[in-house]
Amino acid sequence: VQRALRELVADGVIERKRGSGTTVAYNEERIAEPWHMRFYRADEKDANFLPVFTRVLKRVKLKQTGPWTSELGQTDGAVVRIDRIFSINEELDVYSVFYALSGRFPDLEGLPFQALKGADFKLLIAQHHHVPVHKVVQAMRFEMPPDYVAMESDCVAGQMTMVLDVTAYSHDGEPIYYQNYYIPPNKLRLDLGTAMRD
């Protein structure tokens, strides 16, 4: 039990303080430059983007296939899946599911949760693995949110939700990651332009 608690502390999932006991860690931190979650208020013409905070919910390795399979070119290997909440100005919670081929970007699998909160995955991949995003393809669709999405975000169970699908590609056209954002109904505006870097 003590070893398990030490591992949870190392991952940033729980905090242990002498005299206060053990508590679940507050795992939300502001992300510096989100590309896909750039919301602003409809009445603000200068488009000041609202701050975005992220919280990591889980990280798993999957062998099965899914919508990400063709997007990532998954053959017989596994993918790493990371579920997060994107809190827009702490007033709108968007559920995000991120996929990348397992083993391609070891930091996504090896870093503790504490290091992933507030992390910009595209920058992490570019800086640590020298694979910058060159092109992004975005598509919008509507679906009923899965129960786990409705439980953790502002999406409503049984109510159609907008889903933004994003696939990022490297300079040579190889897919880097595939990501879904479940966006609840809201009064904000979402800027779908992408500020690409050279």
CSV table of C-alpha atoms in Angstrom, one decimal, residues 7 14 16 34 40 49-50 60 63 84 88 90 115 120 123 139-141 145 153 158 185-186 194:
chain,number,residue,atom,x,y,z
A,7,GLU,CA,3.9,6.0,-6.9
A,14,ILE,CA,-2.2,12.6,-4.8
A,16,ARG,CA,0.7,13.8,1.2
A,34,PRO,CA,-3.5,26.1,-27.4
A,40,TYR,CA,-13.3,34.2,-27.2
A,49,PHE,CA,-8.5,34.3,-26.3
A,50,LEU,CA,-9.7,33.0,-23.0
A,60,VAL,CA,-3.7,4.1,-21.3
A,63,LYS,CA,-4.1,-2.5,-28.9
A,84,ARG,CA,-7.9,15.4,-20.5
A,88,ILE,CA,-11.9,27.4,-20.8
A,90,GLU,CA,-12.8,27.8,-15.7
A,115,ALA,CA,4.5,16.8,-15.9
A,120,ASP,CA,1.1,21.5,-24.8
A,123,LEU,CA,5.3,21.6,-28.3
A,139,ALA,CA,-13.4,18.2,-39.1
A,140,MET,CA,-16.6,18.9,-37.2
A,141,ARG,CA,-19.3,16.4,-36.4
A,145,PRO,CA,-21.4,12.0,-25.8
A,153,SER,CA,-17.3,17.7,-18.7
A,158,GLY,CA,-28.5,12.2,-24.2
A,185,PRO,CA,-23.2,24.0,-26.2
A,186,ASN,CA,-22.0,27.4,-25.1
A,194,THR,CA,-4.4,27.6,-36.8
